[in-house]
């Protein structure tokens, strides 16, 4: 070789197998003396030629997403059958074959349509050199699954816009393109994004049972298809609480709630649920009206809600009304004075109860004695309580128990006689 900038290359050939020593001898020039260097090199025995053929790619044609079984045969002359592996490429999902007696198969998948080229690359073994083979494969348009996933609201009201959602699924690449929605008086077209989409503005002008049709128009990989879904259109209804009697009430009182449900056609039927009280009720309509009784156990400003559940011709609706529950009357009782009679300077336990028509009263009861300074306070638990007082002198006394009231009940009091011996 002739040096250029201190480097160079040339080709050599070994005519036999084995371990070799290459020697490079530099012949020197006007500035440098000669020198030499060596490197080891191994010459392997020559491998026999192989031939790789794709013998089948089934099914052909296939559709996107379908598994295609690729079979190969690798052959060579005068030696045992080739072994090792064959890599199959050219598909979207490829595979590798481990040969058995020179043959084998594996599955690939194409995600798109068109004319494809499958390539089988044999990687060689100790006896055979590598080789390749190819085959043409055709992928035609496949089918999809089209679903109407939502048509909200359902039921709808005549002339009310509804939103229709669809999903298109294919075995290979994600379907693209458009889906036409038909069957309504005002329809729409959906452009798919990641195989799904929706449109708003589908309108039915009349009530009744309807059929929505979704038509997928296909794309480069998938055929057109369609599917349907049922949809119900009803009239709008208006629910009104016409009375909640009496108003105001006290905790525990019964309140009669009257409702009217109206619409543009026949009188609405079905049920109305009344909520907002502590004990609620349900009304079965007759001629669009009805009533039932509820109960509030606590005082305060309340909101009654009437929820109409709809029927064959009408969608549901709600109405509400405010209701006032005033503080109720309480009843205070002295349940016991122990001991009675008592002795001077002896502690007497006074037990009291407070009751009301609604929830159990809470708060405190003050115990006082006529003509004596001793007092005590009982804290109510589950409407009852007690405390101890002391009479310092003999005589007849009046015990007064005064309930302080709470958020739901007014004050009340009771008296009882007590004898000290």
mmCIF file with all atom_site columns, C-alpha atoms in Angstrom, residues 69-165:
data_model
loop_
_atom_site.group_PDB
_atom_site.id
_atom_site.type_symbol
_atom_site.label_atom_id
_atom_site.label_alt_id
_atom_site.label_comp_id
_atom_site.label_asym_id
_atom_site.label_entity_id
_atom_site.label_seq_id
_atom_site.pdbx_PDB_ins_code
_atom_site.Cartn_x
_atom_site.Cartn_y
_atom_site.Cartn_z
_atom_site.occupancy
_atom_site.B_iso_or_equiv
_atom_site.pdbx_formal_charge
_atom_site.auth_seq_id
_atom_site.auth_comp_id
_atom_site.auth_asym_id
_atom_site.auth_atom_id
_atom_site.pdbx_PDB_model_num
ATOM 1  C CA . UNK A 1 69  ? -48.786 -17.117 9.663  1.00 0.00 ? 69  UNK A CA 1
ATOM 2  C CA . UNK A 1 70  ? -45.493 -16.953 7.744  1.00 0.00 ? 70  UNK A CA 1
ATOM 3  C CA . UNK A 1 71  ? -43.825 -20.297 6.912  1.00 0.00 ? 71  UNK A CA 1
ATOM 4  C CA . UNK A 1 72  ? -40.217 -20.552 5.702  1.00 0.00 ? 72  UNK A CA 1
ATOM 5  C CA . UNK A 1 73  ? -37.820 -23.200 4.431  1.00 0.00 ? 73  UNK A CA 1
ATOM 6  C CA . UNK A 1 74  ? -34.030 -22.814 4.495  1.00 0.00 ? 74  UNK A CA 1
ATOM 7  C CA . UNK A 1 75  ? -32.098 -25.333 2.391  1.00 0.00 ? 75  UNK A CA 1
ATOM 8  C CA . UNK A 1 76  ? -28.446 -26.127 1.633  1.00 0.00 ? 76  UNK A CA 1
ATOM 9  C CA . UNK A 1 77  ? -26.587 -28.834 -0.290 1.00 0.00 ? 77  UNK A CA 1
ATOM 10 C CA . UNK A 1 78  ? -24.669 -31.846 1.044  1.00 0.00 ? 78  UNK A CA 1
ATOM 11 C CA . UNK A 1 79  ? -24.831 -31.103 4.754  1.00 0.00 ? 79  UNK A CA 1
ATOM 12 C CA . UNK A 1 80  ? -27.352 -31.493 7.633  1.00 0.00 ? 80  UNK A CA 1
ATOM 13 C CA . UNK A 1 81  ? -30.428 -29.239 7.347  1.00 0.00 ? 81  UNK A CA 1
ATOM 14 C CA . UNK A 1 82  ? -29.704 -25.586 8.237  1.00 0.00 ? 82  UNK A CA 1
ATOM 15 C CA . UNK A 1 83  ? -30.366 -24.607 11.858 1.00 0.00 ? 83  UNK A CA 1
ATOM 16 C CA . UNK A 1 84  ? -30.611 -21.323 13.726 1.00 0.00 ? 84  UNK A CA 1
ATOM 17 C CA . UNK A 1 85  ? -33.080 -18.474 13.329 1.00 0.00 ? 85  UNK A CA 1
ATOM 18 C CA . UNK A 1 86  ? -34.951 -16.598 10.632 1.00 0.00 ? 86  UNK A CA 1
ATOM 19 C CA . UNK A 1 87  ? -36.187 -13.038 11.252 1.00 0.00 ? 87  UNK A CA 1
ATOM 20 C CA . UNK A 1 88  ? -39.431 -12.032 9.534  1.00 0.00 ? 88  UNK A CA 1
ATOM 21 C CA . UNK A 1 89  ? -39.763 -8.290  8.800  1.00 0.00 ? 89  UNK A CA 1
ATOM 22 C CA . UNK A 1 90  ? -41.985 -6.034  6.731  1.00 0.00 ? 90  UNK A CA 1
ATOM 23 C CA . UNK A 1 91  ? -45.093 -6.137  8.947  1.00 0.00 ? 91  UNK A CA 1
ATOM 24 C CA . UNK A 1 92  ? -46.136 -3.806  11.776 1.00 0.00 ? 92  UNK A CA 1
ATOM 25 C CA . UNK A 1 93  ? -45.652 -6.613  14.294 1.00 0.00 ? 93  UNK A CA 1
ATOM 26 C CA . UNK A 1 94  ? -42.836 -8.938  13.211 1.00 0.00 ? 94  UNK A CA 1
ATOM 27 C CA . UNK A 1 95  ? -41.545 -12.273 14.527 1.00 0.00 ? 95  UNK A CA 1
ATOM 28 C CA . UNK A 1 96  ? -38.580 -14.683 14.609 1.00 0.00 ? 96  UNK A CA 1
ATOM 29 C CA . UNK A 1 97  ? -38.495 -18.400 13.742 1.00 0.00 ? 97  UNK A CA 1
ATOM 30 C CA . UNK A 1 98  ? -36.281 -21.076 15.344 1.00 0.00 ? 98  UNK A CA 1
ATOM 31 C CA . UNK A 1 99  ? -35.700 -23.609 12.580 1.00 0.00 ? 99  UNK A CA 1
ATOM 32 C CA . UNK A 1 100 ? -36.422 -27.314 13.031 1.00 0.00 ? 100 UNK A CA 1
ATOM 33 C CA . UNK A 1 101 ? -35.050 -29.489 10.185 1.00 0.00 ? 101 UNK A CA 1
ATOM 34 C CA . UNK A 1 102 ? -34.726 -26.332 8.093  1.00 0.00 ? 102 UNK A CA 1
ATOM 35 C CA . UNK A 1 103 ? -38.354 -25.185 8.437  1.00 0.00 ? 103 UNK A CA 1
ATOM 36 C CA . UNK A 1 104 ? -40.535 -23.133 10.769 1.00 0.00 ? 104 UNK A CA 1
ATOM 37 C CA . UNK A 1 105 ? -43.279 -20.543 11.057 1.00 0.00 ? 105 UNK A CA 1
ATOM 38 C CA . UNK A 1 106 ? -44.441 -17.575 13.135 1.00 0.00 ? 106 UNK A CA 1
ATOM 39 C CA . UNK A 1 107 ? -47.177 -14.911 13.048 1.00 0.00 ? 107 UNK A CA 1
ATOM 40 C CA . UNK A 1 108 ? -47.012 -11.267 11.986 1.00 0.00 ? 108 UNK A CA 1
ATOM 41 C CA . UNK A 1 109 ? -49.626 -8.510  11.951 1.00 0.00 ? 109 UNK A CA 1
ATOM 42 C CA . UNK A 1 110 ? -50.259 -5.679  9.456  1.00 0.00 ? 110 UNK A CA 1
ATOM 43 C CA . UNK A 1 111 ? -52.143 -2.642  10.770 1.00 0.00 ? 111 UNK A CA 1
ATOM 44 C CA . UNK A 1 112 ? -52.711 -0.914  7.435  1.00 0.00 ? 112 UNK A CA 1
ATOM 45 C CA . UNK A 1 113 ? -53.951 -1.906  4.009  1.00 0.00 ? 113 UNK A CA 1
ATOM 46 C CA . UNK A 1 114 ? -51.925 -2.138  0.810  1.00 0.00 ? 114 UNK A CA 1
ATOM 47 C CA . UNK A 1 115 ? -49.361 -4.319  -0.971 1.00 0.00 ? 115 UNK A CA 1
ATOM 48 C CA . UNK A 1 116 ? -46.665 -5.413  1.488  1.00 0.00 ? 116 UNK A CA 1
ATOM 49 C CA . UNK A 1 117 ? -43.292 -7.147  1.146  1.00 0.00 ? 117 UNK A CA 1
ATOM 50 C CA . UNK A 1 118 ? -42.395 -9.780  3.715  1.00 0.00 ? 118 UNK A CA 1
ATOM 51 C CA . UNK A 1 119 ? -38.649 -10.459 4.109  1.00 0.00 ? 119 UNK A CA 1
ATOM 52 C CA . UNK A 1 120 ? -37.218 -13.621 5.698  1.00 0.00 ? 120 UNK A CA 1
ATOM 53 C CA . UNK A 1 121 ? -33.593 -13.202 6.833  1.00 0.00 ? 121 UNK A CA 1
ATOM 54 C CA . UNK A 1 122 ? -31.748 -16.414 7.720  1.00 0.00 ? 122 UNK A CA 1
ATOM 55 C CA . UNK A 1 123 ? -28.923 -15.613 10.165 1.00 0.00 ? 123 UNK A CA 1
ATOM 56 C CA . UNK A 1 124 ? -26.735 -18.626 9.230  1.00 0.00 ? 124 UNK A CA 1
ATOM 57 C CA . UNK A 1 125 ? -25.182 -21.315 11.424 1.00 0.00 ? 125 UNK A CA 1
ATOM 58 C CA . UNK A 1 126 ? -21.870 -23.191 11.672 1.00 0.00 ? 126 UNK A CA 1
ATOM 59 C CA . UNK A 1 127 ? -22.335 -24.802 8.271  1.00 0.00 ? 127 UNK A CA 1
ATOM 60 C CA . UNK A 1 128 ? -24.435 -22.376 6.231  1.00 0.00 ? 128 UNK A CA 1
ATOM 61 C CA . UNK A 1 129 ? -24.113 -18.760 5.307  1.00 0.00 ? 129 UNK A CA 1
ATOM 62 C CA . UNK A 1 130 ? -26.970 -16.346 5.782  1.00 0.00 ? 130 UNK A CA 1
ATOM 63 C CA . UNK A 1 131 ? -29.518 -15.698 3.063  1.00 0.00 ? 131 UNK A CA 1
ATOM 64 C CA . UNK A 1 132 ? -32.815 -13.907 2.486  1.00 0.00 ? 132 UNK A CA 1
ATOM 65 C CA . UNK A 1 133 ? -36.117 -14.544 0.788  1.00 0.00 ? 133 UNK A CA 1
ATOM 66 C CA . UNK A 1 134 ? -39.206 -12.412 0.229  1.00 0.00 ? 134 UNK A CA 1
ATOM 67 C CA . UNK A 1 135 ? -42.880 -12.636 -0.633 1.00 0.00 ? 135 UNK A CA 1
ATOM 68 C CA . UNK A 1 136 ? -45.618 -10.184 -1.607 1.00 0.00 ? 136 UNK A CA 1
ATOM 69 C CA . UNK A 1 137 ? -48.620 -9.959  0.731  1.00 0.00 ? 137 UNK A CA 1
ATOM 70 C CA . UNK A 1 138 ? -51.871 -8.047  0.289  1.00 0.00 ? 138 UNK A CA 1
ATOM 71 C CA . UNK A 1 139 ? -53.833 -6.393  3.117  1.00 0.00 ? 139 UNK A CA 1
ATOM 72 C CA . UNK A 1 140 ? -57.395 -5.361  2.249  1.00 0.00 ? 140 UNK A CA 1
ATOM 73 C CA . UNK A 1 141 ? -59.856 -3.198  4.214  1.00 0.00 ? 141 UNK A CA 1
ATOM 74 C CA . UNK A 1 142 ? -61.174 -4.776  7.409  1.00 0.00 ? 142 UNK A CA 1
ATOM 75 C CA . UNK A 1 143 ? -64.383 -4.482  9.390  1.00 0.00 ? 143 UNK A CA 1
ATOM 76 C CA . UNK A 1 144 ? -64.994 -2.405  12.518 1.00 0.00 ? 144 UNK A CA 1
ATOM 77 C CA . UNK A 1 145 ? -67.259 -2.388  15.548 1.00 0.00 ? 145 UNK A CA 1
ATOM 78 C CA . UNK A 1 146 ? -69.336 0.808   15.744 1.00 0.00 ? 146 UNK A CA 1
ATOM 79 C CA . UNK A 1 147 ? -71.139 1.656   18.982 1.00 0.00 ? 147 UNK A CA 1
ATOM 80 C CA . UNK A 1 148 ? -73.368 4.560   19.998 1.00 0.00 ? 148 UNK A CA 1
ATOM 81 C CA . UNK A 1 149 ? -72.026 4.973   23.526 1.00 0.00 ? 149 UNK A CA 1
ATOM 82 C CA . UNK A 1 150 ? -74.334 7.794   24.683 1.00 0.00 ? 150 UNK A CA 1
ATOM 83 C CA . UNK A 1 151 ? -77.338 9.880   23.608 1.00 0.00 ? 151 UNK A CA 1
ATOM 84 C CA . UNK A 1 152 ? -77.832 12.382  26.423 1.00 0.00 ? 152 UNK A CA 1
ATOM 85 C CA . UNK A 1 153 ? -80.250 13.207  27.819 1.00 0.00 ? 153 UNK A CA 1
ATOM 86 C CA . UNK A 1 154 ? -82.419 10.149  27.250 1.00 0.00 ? 154 UNK A CA 1
ATOM 87 C CA . UNK A 1 155 ? -85.318 10.612  27.503 1.00 0.00 ? 155 UNK A CA 1
ATOM 88 C CA . UNK A 1 156 ? -85.174 14.094  26.031 1.00 0.00 ? 156 UNK A CA 1
ATOM 89 C CA . UNK A 1 157 ? -87.789 16.769  25.478 1.00 0.00 ? 157 UNK A CA 1
ATOM 90 C CA . UNK A 1 158 ? -89.103 17.609  22.008 1.00 0.00 ? 158 UNK A CA 1
ATOM 91 C CA . UNK A 1 159 ? -86.824 20.259  20.361 1.00 0.00 ? 159 UNK A CA 1
ATOM 92 C CA . UNK A 1 160 ? -84.180 19.752  23.078 1.00 0.00 ? 160 UNK A CA 1
ATOM 93 C CA . UNK A 1 161 ? -80.613 19.329  21.678 1.00 0.00 ? 161 UNK A CA 1
ATOM 94 C CA . UNK A 1 162 ? -79.014 16.001  22.603 1.00 0.00 ? 162 UNK A CA 1
ATOM 95 C CA . UNK A 1 163 ? -75.371 14.897  22.473 1.00 0.00 ? 163 UNK A CA 1
ATOM 96 C CA . UNK A 1 164 ? -74.565 11.651  20.623 1.00 0.00 ? 164 UNK A CA 1
ATOM 97 C CA . UNK A 1 165 ? -71.235 9.885   21.280 1.00 0.00 ? 165 UNK A CA 1
#
